[in-house]
Each structure stands twice: as C-alpha cells, then as structure tokens.
C-alpha cells in the first residue's frame, strides 16, 4: 500500500510541475524560489523511485535483495529530499510564507553572529584540549583504574575496554561539539563532574581530583549558553521585529464601522440607571474581585480523601459563590440591557461560568434525589470541572493580568503561525530521522524471541536508543525531537545515532576467549578442516561471530520466556557467547555483515507473516551532528524564542509608551484620534445626517425638527448659535441641499469630513489628523483634515 501511494504521489507532483512549466514556460517557472524547491523535490523523488524499482524491483519483497540494499547506499541521499515535501505547504500559507521570509532576512546577520560564535567556541575548545585532551577515558570495569590493568574479562565474562567519555576535548572537532552541547546546558553537571574527576591519559577517574576545572565548565556555560546563544536569539528577534514593523507600515488597515466599539446610551429608567451606576463603579468591581479571590482560595482547599468538614465547607462556599456571581450577572443584565451586557466578552465568559455552575448544582442534587444511572451521573458530573474556570475571573479583577490576557489574545494569529512552522519543522525532521536512524537498535529489541534478537544483541545496552526516544516511526521521532528541543539529555541520543562499527581485528583477549569456549585451537587444525581459523586471517571476526551466534542459539533453546533473555542468569555460558560476539563485532553491524549473517540463517528481521530485509544497526556521526545541531538551533534557539518576540511586540503595542492611552485604541493611520472619540463623532454625524442605525435607533424627524426650530429662533434673535431649551446646541446648522447625502464608496472618516464641511456642522471635539494611508483622507484631498 505504501509503495502504491508513493508512486501515485510522485506521479501527481510530477504532473503538477509539468503543467506549470508548460503554462508558464520554464524560464518564468524557475524564477520562483518555491517552484525551485518543488522541482528539486520532484526530481529527486523520481530519481529515487526509478533507481530503486528499475534496478532492484524485488527490493522490498524478499530477503535475498539485501545485497541490493548495500549497493544502493549511494542513492539513499535522494530519500532525504523526500522529507522536504511538507515544505510545499509554506507556499500555500500566507502567514507561514511571511514568517519564512522574515527568517531568510536574518541570514546575513546570523552568519556574522555564527562567525563570532565559532571564534568563541574555538577558543574555549582549544583551551579544553590543553587541559583535558585524552584524560576522559575510563575502563568499563570500575574495579580497574589504569589503562594497563584494563585487560582480560570482567567477572561477568565481558571483555574489558578503555572507553572515552562522550563529551570530550580530544580534538578540535570534538571540542566544538562539546562546547555546543554545554551551551545548550544538556546534563552539564554530569559533564562537569566527568572533567573534575579526570586524572591523566592512562589513568581512570578519581572523585574530585581537580575541583578547579569547575571554573572552566562554568565559564563555558556562561560564555556559550548565556552570551553566544542569546546573541543568536537577539538577532532573530530584532529581524522579526523589524520585518513586522515594515509590514505594518506597508499594510495600513482601512477603518470600518465594525472595527469600532459600540457606544450605548445609558438607561432612561431611574432605577435601572441607579443600578447601572453601581455595577459600573469601581467599588462594585472591588466587591466582586474580593469574592473572586476568596473563591480561588476556597477551591485551593480541596484535597484527596477530604474530611467531612471540608466537604460541607466546599459545598456551602460553592452555593454562596454561585449565588453572588449569579446576582452580579442578573443585575448587570437588568441595568445594562442584555444586548449591551453580552457585547462585552468578559460578561459572556462570566455568564457561561455561572450557567455551568447552576447546571453542576442541578446535576448533584438530581443524583441525590432521583434515581439516575451512576454511569450517566458520572458523565454528567463533568460539568463540575468547569467550576475551575472561575479562577480565570481573577484576570478581570487584576488590571495587570487583564492586559496580559489581551496581549495573548491579540498575539494568537502570529503565535499560531510560529507553532505551525514549528510543527512543520518537527514533522520534516521526524521524517528525516526515520529515514536516517530508523534502523538503529532500540532498547527492548534485543529481547525478541529467537534469531530476531541477534541484530540488536550484538550492540551494548548502553549504546541502544531508549524505548521512549527513538525513530522507529514518525510519531516516536517527533516525540524524540520534542525531548531534544527541551534539552533533556539529547547528547545520549546523539551518541547512539553516531554509532559506527568498531575495529574488526580480533584482539588477543577475544582470541583466547574463543579458544577457551570452543575447547581447541582453531589455528592448529588442518587447513582443509572447516573449523580451521587463524587470528589474523581475513573475515576472522565474522566467522567467530557466526560460531558465537550458533552456540548461543543452541545454549538458550527453550529459554525464550526467561526474564533475563537473551542472557539468562541460569545459563552463564550463553552470556559468555554474547560477550564474545560483542568483542569481535564492537559497535554495531554493518550492511555487509547483516547480509552475510542473514544469508546463513543467523538473523531474522521478519515482522509477523511479512519477511523484511535486515538493515544495518549503525548510524552516522557526520549526519547525526548536522541533524541534531541544526534542529536545536532552529527549534530551541529560533522559533521558540520568536514567541517571546511576538509577545513583547504585542505587549508594547497594547500598552504603548504612555500608560494612560493604549496605542491599540487609536484610529489606524492617526496617532491622535482615539477610536472611542471617533465612534462618538461617527454617531453624531449619522444622527445629524438623518441616517437610521439599528444599533442606536435615532429618531431623525424629531431631532431635525428641533434643530430647525432652534435655528429659526436664533436667526430671529440675531444670535450666531442655535439654542435649544435655553442652552446652545453645538454642532447644529441650517440644513443645506445635499447635506445628508453619502457618496458611495466613502469610508467613515471621509464621509464624516465631507458631511461636516457641506453641512456646516462643527464636530466636537475638533481634531486634526494627518492620515498616512489611502484609507483615511482629508476634505481637501491632500491627507490633511480639520
């Protein structure tokens, strides 16, 4: 099924690219960077498919094609490009495309910063080479301290080895990698203690041998983790902020009526007006804030296995707080009218919580009085969980928290774009991880039954990937990358993915163990004997490994269910054969070795009824370092840090430099006129122009009659301003022909300006705004208006 899907998708993408080239011509098509990416992915996918299925058509059908797998090593590079297919989504998503453009604009500053980081890491690495080069080795047997004593086998029969620590300073490249790992603060205390315990090049560790080396590691973390890494973060944040500012200047939003907050009249009824004054006052807010904080404290008193008084107390407080918050909702709706009440988002949130609280109380009492199925009752009691949302009401009470919530809500579009880009990055690297490291052995695979355990049994347990951090599937790959992005011991994963085959020269210790286990000297046999073998002969290690696997299989037959499988404690001879296998095949098994062992029936990689060709259990140090370092830089140091940049930018726009007036409340393109004031101007203009609005329901005829009467009265008196009920009426004037007409296509600002100019209406308060966008024009057409 996967093969058919791959062929179909390759055909579809190739057809898309062909149609675009024919329609646009190749010269126009190739000018687009996204088309170049598409063409690269399509070309490499087609080459991979053609080479795989034309030269080796039975590659995935039976085991005999393992040699074909070894011959295709050179073509595996094409499979890496298939992981780039999800990047085609960026070209179709505008927000992601802008984000990628922003990141690309930071390439030049980042290269300069990378030069600085390379110099700093290089200096620290060279210093580390001078004091720790070759001194981090130790014997795998803790009882042996020196290099000369690290020979023979341990008490368990395992061959002693002089091993190096993963994070070391033996050469310049290893020093740079170690500095990068230290800068990410990945398990840095263990790395520091390993350096502190180092004694010499031919001696093992000694606790607290050189405490002064702690200063070196602390300095590396301060310089690398706190300085260099934050320089990278600062560069990307600065580039993102600059790109966002440029985008904001280029794209001015046009003001529309729906962008302005509604303004409602106060209630005419004296009682409702009195109640409205109370619920809108600051004292009432403090009163409700007290109950919100008290409610949060009472909810925090809930515990596991509560006492009777706790249950009664929580039940009583639940009733009390539900009544208080319900009282608040009822009186606000009565005083402000439901339409005005529900126009505020916080009021809708309060009403939702109150209703859920009443439903929860109703369900609890219903279960106690009426016979309800316990299962149904447990499902219905899920409404009680929503009572926890009451704690979020504290954001409304605290003005600072309220501003932060507004900032988060306003930042959601940009943050969602960042998270989408982050998810795309995780997916692409997850697919790459499965392609590159999907065959590396995972802890637990060495415990499979029979010959299925051999491939991973040859690798030491310390070199296996964790069962919860591996690349067996894209799902596990993404989880593993999440662990890497959080800096949780990702150096161990890097070491496992860098595993390579060790020397295949049979050591003297391994040769002596082999002679002891077989009971004779293979080199003393006649050369025509099938068991004849010399220590230095070609392929000696593979032949000894074959004998060890066969002997282990005969020894452990019938013990597959043993908890210590594949080395049952009841069978010490089986453990010795496994240790001999690891001694002659250190590290991992290559493709050729896997093929030869499988051909002799000593390996089995089948899954259920499907025969699957065995693959190498090795990784690649070069690709592993590039893979994990680039991912850490892009995920942990760039995208996750850009979230902070987005929040900082939005918080600055929300609060502004002046705490008294929020920048977000100004009319777009005018940093003088506030939206609230402009809404009142717009309302007055519609009122005097005689335009009915369902939101305000003005009475045009009555108001205009009053204005005309006042105007005639003022003319008779010789007064310059109209009078209504003994007081001057500002903004009124004799009506003119065409004064109430609104030109089609006018935005609010232009229509209000022209209406005021044609009708002689004085807008109160007067204002002057220099419009910087085509959406806001002055009366004289040059962008200035009074």
PDB file of N, CA and C in Angstrom, residues 346-435:
ATOM      1  N   UNK A 346     -15.915  39.662  28.419  1.00  0.00           N
ATOM      2  CA  UNK A 346     -15.797  39.198  29.795  1.00  0.00           C
ATOM      3  C   UNK A 346     -17.158  38.877  30.380  1.00  0.00           C
ATOM      4  N   UNK A 347     -18.184  39.627  30.020  1.00  0.00           N
ATOM      5  CA  UNK A 347     -19.533  39.328  30.507  1.00  0.00           C
ATOM      6  C   UNK A 347     -20.035  38.002  29.950  1.00  0.00           C
ATOM      7  N   UNK A 348     -19.739  37.737  28.691  1.00  0.00           N
ATOM      8  CA  UNK A 348     -20.127  36.444  28.123  1.00  0.00           C
ATOM      9  C   UNK A 348     -19.411  35.302  28.838  1.00  0.00           C
ATOM     10  N   UNK A 349     -18.149  35.510  29.156  1.00  0.00           N
ATOM     11  CA  UNK A 349     -17.396  34.491  29.885  1.00  0.00           C
ATOM     12  C   UNK A 349     -17.984  34.283  31.280  1.00  0.00           C
ATOM     13  N   UNK A 350     -18.324  35.384  31.980  1.00  0.00           N
ATOM     14  CA  UNK A 350     -18.944  35.266  33.308  1.00  0.00           C
ATOM     15  C   UNK A 350     -20.268  34.519  33.235  1.00  0.00           C
ATOM     16  N   UNK A 351     -21.079  34.856  32.258  1.00  0.00           N
ATOM     17  CA  UNK A 351     -22.387  34.210  32.123  1.00  0.00           C
ATOM     18  C   UNK A 351     -22.227  32.712  31.845  1.00  0.00           C
ATOM     19  N   UNK A 352     -21.256  32.359  31.025  1.00  0.00           N
ATOM     20  CA  UNK A 352     -21.004  30.943  30.719  1.00  0.00           C
ATOM     21  C   UNK A 352     -20.634  30.167  31.981  1.00  0.00           C
ATOM     22  N   UNK A 353     -19.753  30.734  32.811  1.00  0.00           N
ATOM     23  CA  UNK A 353     -19.333  30.051  34.032  1.00  0.00           C
ATOM     24  C   UNK A 353     -20.497  29.921  35.009  1.00  0.00           C
ATOM     25  N   UNK A 354     -21.284  30.985  35.140  1.00  0.00           N
ATOM     26  CA  UNK A 354     -22.416  30.949  36.072  1.00  0.00           C
ATOM     27  C   UNK A 354     -23.429  29.888  35.654  1.00  0.00           C
ATOM     28  N   UNK A 355     -23.742  29.808  34.369  1.00  0.00           N
ATOM     29  CA  UNK A 355     -24.691  28.807  33.897  1.00  0.00           C
ATOM     30  C   UNK A 355     -24.177  27.389  34.140  1.00  0.00           C
ATOM     31  N   UNK A 356     -22.866  27.176  33.877  1.00  0.00           N
ATOM     32  CA  UNK A 356     -22.297  25.853  34.136  1.00  0.00           C
ATOM     33  C   UNK A 356     -22.333  25.523  35.626  1.00  0.00           C
ATOM     34  N   UNK A 357     -22.106  26.518  36.464  1.00  0.00           N
ATOM     35  CA  UNK A 357     -22.180  26.284  37.912  1.00  0.00           C
ATOM     36  C   UNK A 357     -23.583  25.867  38.327  1.00  0.00           C
ATOM     37  N   UNK A 358     -24.620  26.530  37.796  1.00  0.00           N
ATOM     38  CA  UNK A 358     -26.002  26.150  38.106  1.00  0.00           C
ATOM     39  C   UNK A 358     -26.315  24.749  37.599  1.00  0.00           C
ATOM     40  N   UNK A 359     -25.808  24.415  36.403  1.00  0.00           N
ATOM     41  CA  UNK A 359     -26.045  23.068  35.860  1.00  0.00           C
ATOM     42  C   UNK A 359     -25.376  22.024  36.742  1.00  0.00           C
ATOM     43  N   UNK A 360     -24.144  22.319  37.216  1.00  0.00           N
ATOM     44  CA  UNK A 360     -23.453  21.379  38.107  1.00  0.00           C
ATOM     45  C   UNK A 360     -24.206  21.159  39.403  1.00  0.00           C
ATOM     46  N   UNK A 361     -24.725  22.234  40.005  1.00  0.00           N
ATOM     47  CA  UNK A 361     -25.506  22.098  41.239  1.00  0.00           C
ATOM     48  C   UNK A 361     -26.780  21.295  40.973  1.00  0.00           C
ATOM     49  N   UNK A 362     -27.419  21.550  39.838  1.00  0.00           N
ATOM     50  CA  UNK A 362     -28.633  20.822  39.499  1.00  0.00           C
ATOM     51  C   UNK A 362     -28.364  19.334  39.337  1.00  0.00           C
ATOM     52  N   UNK A 363     -27.249  18.976  38.692  1.00  0.00           N
ATOM     53  CA  UNK A 363     -26.920  17.561  38.483  1.00  0.00           C
ATOM     54  C   UNK A 363     -26.611  16.889  39.814  1.00  0.00           C
ATOM     55  N   UNK A 364     -25.878  17.582  40.698  1.00  0.00           N
ATOM     56  CA  UNK A 364     -25.564  16.988  42.001  1.00  0.00           C
ATOM     57  C   UNK A 364     -26.835  16.698  42.799  1.00  0.00           C
ATOM     58  N   UNK A 365     -27.741  17.643  42.835  1.00  0.00           N
ATOM     59  CA  UNK A 365     -28.977  17.440  43.585  1.00  0.00           C
ATOM     60  C   UNK A 365     -29.885  16.432  42.897  1.00  0.00           C
ATOM     61  N   UNK A 366     -29.829  16.374  41.580  1.00  0.00           N
ATOM     62  CA  UNK A 366     -30.641  15.407  40.854  1.00  0.00           C
ATOM     63  C   UNK A 366     -30.183  13.986  41.151  1.00  0.00           C
ATOM     64  N   UNK A 367     -28.849  13.807  41.253  1.00  0.00           N
ATOM     65  CA  UNK A 367     -28.344  12.474  41.563  1.00  0.00           C
ATOM     66  C   UNK A 367     -28.666  12.035  42.977  1.00  0.00           C
ATOM     67  N   UNK A 368     -28.823  12.985  43.887  1.00  0.00           N
ATOM     68  CA  UNK A 368     -29.118  12.626  45.279  1.00  0.00           C
ATOM     69  C   UNK A 368     -30.593  12.374  45.518  1.00  0.00           C
ATOM     70  N   UNK A 369     -31.457  12.952  44.701  1.00  0.00           N
ATOM     71  CA  UNK A 369     -32.904  12.835  44.948  1.00  0.00           C
ATOM     72  C   UNK A 369     -33.600  11.879  43.990  1.00  0.00           C
ATOM     73  N   UNK A 370     -33.138  11.816  42.763  1.00  0.00           N
ATOM     74  CA  UNK A 370     -33.773  10.976  41.746  1.00  0.00           C
ATOM     75  C   UNK A 370     -32.835   9.821  41.401  1.00  0.00           C
ATOM     76  N   UNK A 371     -33.400   8.664  41.194  1.00  0.00           N
ATOM     77  CA  UNK A 371     -32.599   7.504  40.836  1.00  0.00           C
ATOM     78  C   UNK A 371     -32.056   7.610  39.417  1.00  0.00           C
ATOM     79  N   UNK A 372     -30.767   7.975  39.293  1.00  0.00           N
ATOM     80  CA  UNK A 372     -30.112   8.120  37.990  1.00  0.00           C
ATOM     81  C   UNK A 372     -29.019   7.075  37.884  1.00  0.00           C
ATOM     82  N   UNK A 373     -28.851   6.544  36.697  1.00  0.00           N
ATOM     83  CA  UNK A 373     -27.790   5.556  36.465  1.00  0.00           C
ATOM     84  C   UNK A 373     -26.461   6.152  36.899  1.00  0.00           C
ATOM     85  N   UNK A 374     -25.698   5.444  37.753  1.00  0.00           N
ATOM     86  CA  UNK A 374     -24.424   6.004  38.235  1.00  0.00           C
ATOM     87  C   UNK A 374     -23.458   6.350  37.105  1.00  0.00           C
ATOM     88  N   UNK A 375     -23.452   5.530  36.040  1.00  0.00           N
ATOM     89  CA  UNK A 375     -22.548   5.817  34.915  1.00  0.00           C
ATOM     90  C   UNK A 375     -22.923   7.124  34.243  1.00  0.00           C
ATOM     91  N   UNK A 376     -24.239   7.319  34.017  1.00  0.00           N
ATOM     92  CA  UNK A 376     -24.702   8.573  33.409  1.00  0.00           C
ATOM     93  C   UNK A 376     -24.404   9.746  34.326  1.00  0.00           C
ATOM     94  N   UNK A 377     -24.570   9.526  35.632  1.00  0.00           N
ATOM     95  CA  UNK A 377     -24.329  10.602  36.589  1.00  0.00           C
ATOM     96  C   UNK A 377     -22.857  11.015  36.583  1.00  0.00           C
ATOM     97  N   UNK A 378     -21.942  10.027  36.479  1.00  0.00           N
ATOM     98  CA  UNK A 378     -20.512  10.361  36.436  1.00  0.00           C
ATOM     99  C   UNK A 378     -20.172  11.142  35.177  1.00  0.00           C
ATOM    100  N   UNK A 379     -20.845  10.807  34.081  1.00  0.00           N
ATOM    101  CA  UNK A 379     -20.596  11.547  32.842  1.00  0.00           C
ATOM    102  C   UNK A 379     -21.113  12.975  32.954  1.00  0.00           C
ATOM    103  N   UNK A 380     -22.322  13.126  33.556  1.00  0.00           N
ATOM    104  CA  UNK A 380     -22.898  14.454  33.679  1.00  0.00           C
ATOM    105  C   UNK A 380     -22.114  15.331  34.656  1.00  0.00           C
ATOM    106  N   UNK A 381     -21.465  14.703  35.631  1.00  0.00           N
ATOM    107  CA  UNK A 381     -20.732  15.481  36.617  1.00  0.00           C
ATOM    108  C   UNK A 381     -19.470  16.108  36.044  1.00  0.00           C
ATOM    109  N   UNK A 382     -19.223  15.885  34.766  1.00  0.00           N
ATOM    110  CA  UNK A 382     -18.106  16.560  34.117  1.00  0.00           C
ATOM    111  C   UNK A 382     -18.292  18.068  34.144  1.00  0.00           C
ATOM    112  N   UNK A 383     -19.576  18.498  34.292  1.00  0.00           N
ATOM    113  CA  UNK A 383     -19.831  19.934  34.364  1.00  0.00           C
ATOM    114  C   UNK A 383     -19.210  20.553  35.609  1.00  0.00           C
ATOM    115  N   UNK A 384     -18.961  19.740  36.626  1.00  0.00           N
ATOM    116  CA  UNK A 384     -18.350  20.278  37.833  1.00  0.00           C
ATOM    117  C   UNK A 384     -16.922  20.736  37.566  1.00  0.00           C
ATOM    118  N   UNK A 385     -16.300  20.123  36.575  1.00  0.00           N
ATOM    119  CA  UNK A 385     -14.923  20.507  36.255  1.00  0.00           C
ATOM    120  C   UNK A 385     -14.865  21.959  35.802  1.00  0.00           C
ATOM    121  N   UNK A 386     -15.933  22.425  35.146  1.00  0.00           N
ATOM    122  CA  UNK A 386     -15.921  23.785  34.625  1.00  0.00           C
ATOM    123  C   UNK A 386     -15.942  24.826  35.734  1.00  0.00           C
ATOM    124  N   UNK A 387     -16.187  24.381  36.962  1.00  0.00           N
ATOM    125  CA  UNK A 387     -16.122  25.347  38.053  1.00  0.00           C
ATOM    126  C   UNK A 387     -14.715  25.897  38.230  1.00  0.00           C
ATOM    127  N   UNK A 388     -13.730  25.132  37.759  1.00  0.00           N
ATOM    128  CA  UNK A 388     -12.346  25.600  37.853  1.00  0.00           C
ATOM    129  C   UNK A 388     -12.125  26.862  37.028  1.00  0.00           C
ATOM    130  N   UNK A 389     -13.001  27.094  36.034  1.00  0.00           N
ATOM    131  CA  UNK A 389     -12.852  28.288  35.220  1.00  0.00           C
ATOM    132  C   UNK A 389     -13.103  29.563  36.007  1.00  0.00           C
ATOM    133  N   UNK A 390     -13.710  29.421  37.187  1.00  0.00           N
ATOM    134  CA  UNK A 390     -13.918  30.614  37.999  1.00  0.00           C
ATOM    135  C   UNK A 390     -12.589  31.280  38.352  1.00  0.00           C
ATOM    136  N   UNK A 391     -11.533  30.463  38.468  1.00  0.00           N
ATOM    137  CA  UNK A 391     -10.234  31.031  38.828  1.00  0.00           C
ATOM    138  C   UNK A 391      -9.754  32.027  37.780  1.00  0.00           C
ATOM    139  N   UNK A 392     -10.200  31.851  36.524  1.00  0.00           N
ATOM    140  CA  UNK A 392      -9.767  32.762  35.464  1.00  0.00           C
ATOM    141  C   UNK A 392     -10.440  34.129  35.575  1.00  0.00           C
ATOM    142  N   UNK A 393     -11.463  34.236  36.396  1.00  0.00           N
ATOM    143  CA  UNK A 393     -12.099  35.540  36.597  1.00  0.00           C
ATOM    144  C   UNK A 393     -11.174  36.511  37.310  1.00  0.00           C
ATOM    145  N   UNK A 394     -10.123  35.961  37.938  1.00  0.00           N
ATOM    146  CA  UNK A 394      -9.185  36.841  38.627  1.00  0.00           C
ATOM    147  C   UNK A 394      -8.453  37.740  37.645  1.00  0.00           C
ATOM    148  N   UNK A 395      -8.369  37.295  36.363  1.00  0.00           N
ATOM    149  CA  UNK A 395      -7.746  38.135  35.344  1.00  0.00           C
ATOM    150  C   UNK A 395      -8.544  39.420  35.130  1.00  0.00           C
ATOM    151  N   UNK A 396      -9.848  39.313  35.305  1.00  0.00           N
ATOM    152  CA  UNK A 396     -10.690  40.500  35.143  1.00  0.00           C
ATOM    153  C   UNK A 396     -10.507  41.454  36.314  1.00  0.00           C
ATOM    154  N   UNK A 397     -10.275  40.895  37.493  1.00  0.00           N
ATOM    155  CA  UNK A 397     -10.136  41.740  38.669  1.00  0.00           C
ATOM    156  C   UNK A 397      -8.788  42.458  38.692  1.00  0.00           C
ATOM    157  N   UNK A 398      -7.740  41.779  38.255  1.00  0.00           N
ATOM    158  CA  UNK A 398      -6.400  42.380  38.254  1.00  0.00           C
ATOM    159  C   UNK A 398      -6.144  43.031  36.903  1.00  0.00           C
ATOM    160  N   UNK A 399      -5.949  44.329  36.886  1.00  0.00           N
ATOM    161  CA  UNK A 399      -5.782  45.058  35.631  1.00  0.00           C
ATOM    162  C   UNK A 399      -4.516  44.638  34.897  1.00  0.00           C
ATOM    163  N   UNK A 400      -3.427  44.348  35.659  1.00  0.00           N
ATOM    164  CA  UNK A 400      -2.204  43.909  35.010  1.00  0.00           C
ATOM    165  C   UNK A 400      -2.380  42.579  34.300  1.00  0.00           C
ATOM    166  N   UNK A 401      -3.023  41.632  34.989  1.00  0.00           N
ATOM    167  CA  UNK A 401      -3.300  40.347  34.353  1.00  0.00           C
ATOM    168  C   UNK A 401      -4.254  40.510  33.180  1.00  0.00           C
ATOM    169  N   UNK A 402      -5.174  41.435  33.316  1.00  0.00           N
ATOM    170  CA  UNK A 402      -6.117  41.703  32.227  1.00  0.00           C
ATOM    171  C   UNK A 402      -5.370  42.148  30.968  1.00  0.00           C
ATOM    172  N   UNK A 403      -4.376  42.996  31.128  1.00  0.00           N
ATOM    173  CA  UNK A 403      -3.590  43.465  29.983  1.00  0.00           C
ATOM    174  C   UNK A 403      -2.803  42.324  29.359  1.00  0.00           C
ATOM    175  N   UNK A 404      -2.285  41.432  30.205  1.00  0.00           N
ATOM    176  CA  UNK A 404      -1.523  40.297  29.671  1.00  0.00           C
ATOM    177  C   UNK A 404      -2.428  39.375  28.865  1.00  0.00           C
ATOM    178  N   UNK A 405      -3.646  39.149  29.354  1.00  0.00           N
ATOM    179  CA  UNK A 405      -4.578  38.296  28.615  1.00  0.00           C
ATOM    180  C   UNK A 405      -4.925  38.931  27.272  1.00  0.00           C
ATOM    181  N   UNK A 406      -5.139  40.241  27.252  1.00  0.00           N
ATOM    182  CA  UNK A 406      -5.427  40.930  25.991  1.00  0.00           C
ATOM    183  C   UNK A 406      -4.251  40.786  25.039  1.00  0.00           C
ATOM    184  N   UNK A 407      -3.035  40.872  25.580  1.00  0.00           N
ATOM    185  CA  UNK A 407      -1.841  40.709  24.750  1.00  0.00           C
ATOM    186  C   UNK A 407      -1.774  39.314  24.152  1.00  0.00           C
ATOM    187  N   UNK A 408      -2.063  38.303  24.972  1.00  0.00           N
ATOM    188  CA  UNK A 408      -2.030  36.928  24.477  1.00  0.00           C
ATOM    189  C   UNK A 408      -3.070  36.703  23.388  1.00  0.00           C
ATOM    190  N   UNK A 409      -4.265  37.217  23.606  1.00  0.00           N
ATOM    191  CA  UNK A 409      -5.325  37.041  22.608  1.00  0.00           C
ATOM    192  C   UNK A 409      -4.960  37.736  21.303  1.00  0.00           C
ATOM    193  N   UNK A 410      -4.421  38.955  21.416  1.00  0.00           N
ATOM    194  CA  UNK A 410      -4.050  39.690  20.211  1.00  0.00           C
ATOM    195  C   UNK A 410      -2.872  39.044  19.492  1.00  0.00           C
ATOM    196  N   UNK A 411      -2.046  38.293  20.227  1.00  0.00           N
ATOM    197  CA  UNK A 411      -0.867  37.655  19.624  1.00  0.00           C
ATOM    198  C   UNK A 411      -1.172  36.296  19.042  1.00  0.00           C
ATOM    199  N   UNK A 412      -2.383  35.782  19.233  1.00  0.00           N
ATOM    200  CA  UNK A 412      -2.690  34.415  18.799  1.00  0.00           C
ATOM    201  C   UNK A 412      -2.418  34.172  17.315  1.00  0.00           C
ATOM    202  N   UNK A 413      -2.812  35.059  16.386  1.00  0.00           N
ATOM    203  CA  UNK A 413      -2.529  34.766  14.973  1.00  0.00           C
ATOM    204  C   UNK A 413      -1.048  34.576  14.683  1.00  0.00           C
ATOM    205  N   UNK A 414      -0.209  35.484  15.208  1.00  0.00           N
ATOM    206  CA  UNK A 414       1.228  35.355  14.965  1.00  0.00           C
ATOM    207  C   UNK A 414       1.806  34.132  15.661  1.00  0.00           C
ATOM    208  N   UNK A 415       1.338  33.851  16.875  1.00  0.00           N
ATOM    209  CA  UNK A 415       1.842  32.681  17.600  1.00  0.00           C
ATOM    210  C   UNK A 415       1.406  31.400  16.920  1.00  0.00           C
ATOM    211  N   UNK A 416       0.186  31.364  16.387  1.00  0.00           N
ATOM    212  CA  UNK A 416      -0.264  30.178  15.662  1.00  0.00           C
ATOM    213  C   UNK A 416       0.583  29.936  14.423  1.00  0.00           C
ATOM    214  N   UNK A 417       0.984  31.004  13.740  1.00  0.00           N
ATOM    215  CA  UNK A 417       1.884  30.842  12.598  1.00  0.00           C
ATOM    216  C   UNK A 417       3.222  30.254  13.036  1.00  0.00           C
ATOM    217  N   UNK A 418       3.742  30.743  14.166  1.00  0.00           N
ATOM    218  CA  UNK A 418       5.002  30.208  14.675  1.00  0.00           C
ATOM    219  C   UNK A 418       4.864  28.742  15.064  1.00  0.00           C
ATOM    220  N   UNK A 419       3.769  28.390  15.735  1.00  0.00           N
ATOM    221  CA  UNK A 419       3.568  26.996  16.123  1.00  0.00           C
ATOM    222  C   UNK A 419       3.350  26.099  14.904  1.00  0.00           C
ATOM    223  N   UNK A 420       2.676  26.641  13.883  1.00  0.00           N
ATOM    224  CA  UNK A 420       2.516  25.863  12.650  1.00  0.00           C
ATOM    225  C   UNK A 420       3.867  25.616  11.992  1.00  0.00           C
ATOM    226  N   UNK A 421       4.706  26.642  11.978  1.00  0.00           N
ATOM    227  CA  UNK A 421       6.048  26.473  11.429  1.00  0.00           C
ATOM    228  C   UNK A 421       6.862  25.501  12.267  1.00  0.00           C
ATOM    229  N   UNK A 422       6.707  25.579  13.588  1.00  0.00           N
ATOM    230  CA  UNK A 422       7.411  24.664  14.476  1.00  0.00           C
ATOM    231  C   UNK A 422       6.933  23.227  14.263  1.00  0.00           C
ATOM    232  N   UNK A 423       5.611  23.041  14.124  1.00  0.00           N
ATOM    233  CA  UNK A 423       5.093  21.704  13.858  1.00  0.00           C
ATOM    234  C   UNK A 423       5.581  21.155  12.526  1.00  0.00           C
ATOM    235  N   UNK A 424       5.655  22.021  11.518  1.00  0.00           N
ATOM    236  CA  UNK A 424       6.170  21.601  10.221  1.00  0.00           C
ATOM    237  C   UNK A 424       7.639  21.206  10.331  1.00  0.00           C
ATOM    238  N   UNK A 425       8.403  21.976  11.111  1.00  0.00           N
ATOM    239  CA  UNK A 425       9.817  21.640  11.317  1.00  0.00           C
ATOM    240  C   UNK A 425       9.957  20.302  12.029  1.00  0.00           C
ATOM    241  N   UNK A 426       9.146  20.067  13.061  1.00  0.00           N
ATOM    242  CA  UNK A 426       9.186  18.793  13.769  1.00  0.00           C
ATOM    243  C   UNK A 426       8.855  17.641  12.829  1.00  0.00           C
ATOM    244  N   UNK A 427       7.850  17.827  11.992  1.00  0.00           N
ATOM    245  CA  UNK A 427       7.447  16.749  11.090  1.00  0.00           C
ATOM    246  C   UNK A 427       8.537  16.442  10.060  1.00  0.00           C
ATOM    247  N   UNK A 428       9.116  17.493   9.468  1.00  0.00           N
ATOM    248  CA  UNK A 428      10.167  17.282   8.467  1.00  0.00           C
ATOM    249  C   UNK A 428      11.360  16.568   9.087  1.00  0.00           C
ATOM    250  N   UNK A 429      11.794  17.029  10.259  1.00  0.00           N
ATOM    251  CA  UNK A 429      12.927  16.383  10.909  1.00  0.00           C
ATOM    252  C   UNK A 429      12.557  14.992  11.423  1.00  0.00           C
ATOM    253  N   UNK A 430      11.287  14.795  11.779  1.00  0.00           N
ATOM    254  CA  UNK A 430      10.864  13.455  12.180  1.00  0.00           C
ATOM    255  C   UNK A 430      10.953  12.469  11.028  1.00  0.00           C
ATOM    256  N   UNK A 431      10.511  12.885   9.842  1.00  0.00           N
ATOM    257  CA  UNK A 431      10.621  12.024   8.663  1.00  0.00           C
ATOM    258  C   UNK A 431      12.090  11.772   8.323  1.00  0.00           C
ATOM    259  N   UNK A 432      12.918  12.814   8.417  1.00  0.00           N
ATOM    260  CA  UNK A 432      14.350  12.638   8.180  1.00  0.00           C
ATOM    261  C   UNK A 432      14.954  11.668   9.186  1.00  0.00           C
ATOM    262  N   UNK A 433      14.530  11.770  10.451  1.00  0.00           N
ATOM    263  CA  UNK A 433      15.045  10.870  11.473  1.00  0.00           C
ATOM    264  C   UNK A 433      14.699   9.421  11.198  1.00  0.00           C
ATOM    265  N   UNK A 434      13.467   9.175  10.749  1.00  0.00           N
ATOM    266  CA  UNK A 434      13.077   7.802  10.414  1.00  0.00           C
ATOM    267  C   UNK A 434      13.891   7.287   9.229  1.00  0.00           C
ATOM    268  N   UNK A 435      14.150   8.159   8.252  1.00  0.00           N
ATOM    269  CA  UNK A 435      14.928   7.755   7.082  1.00  0.00           C
ATOM    270  C   UNK A 435      16.382   7.461   7.438  1.00  0.00           C
TER     271      UNK A 435
END
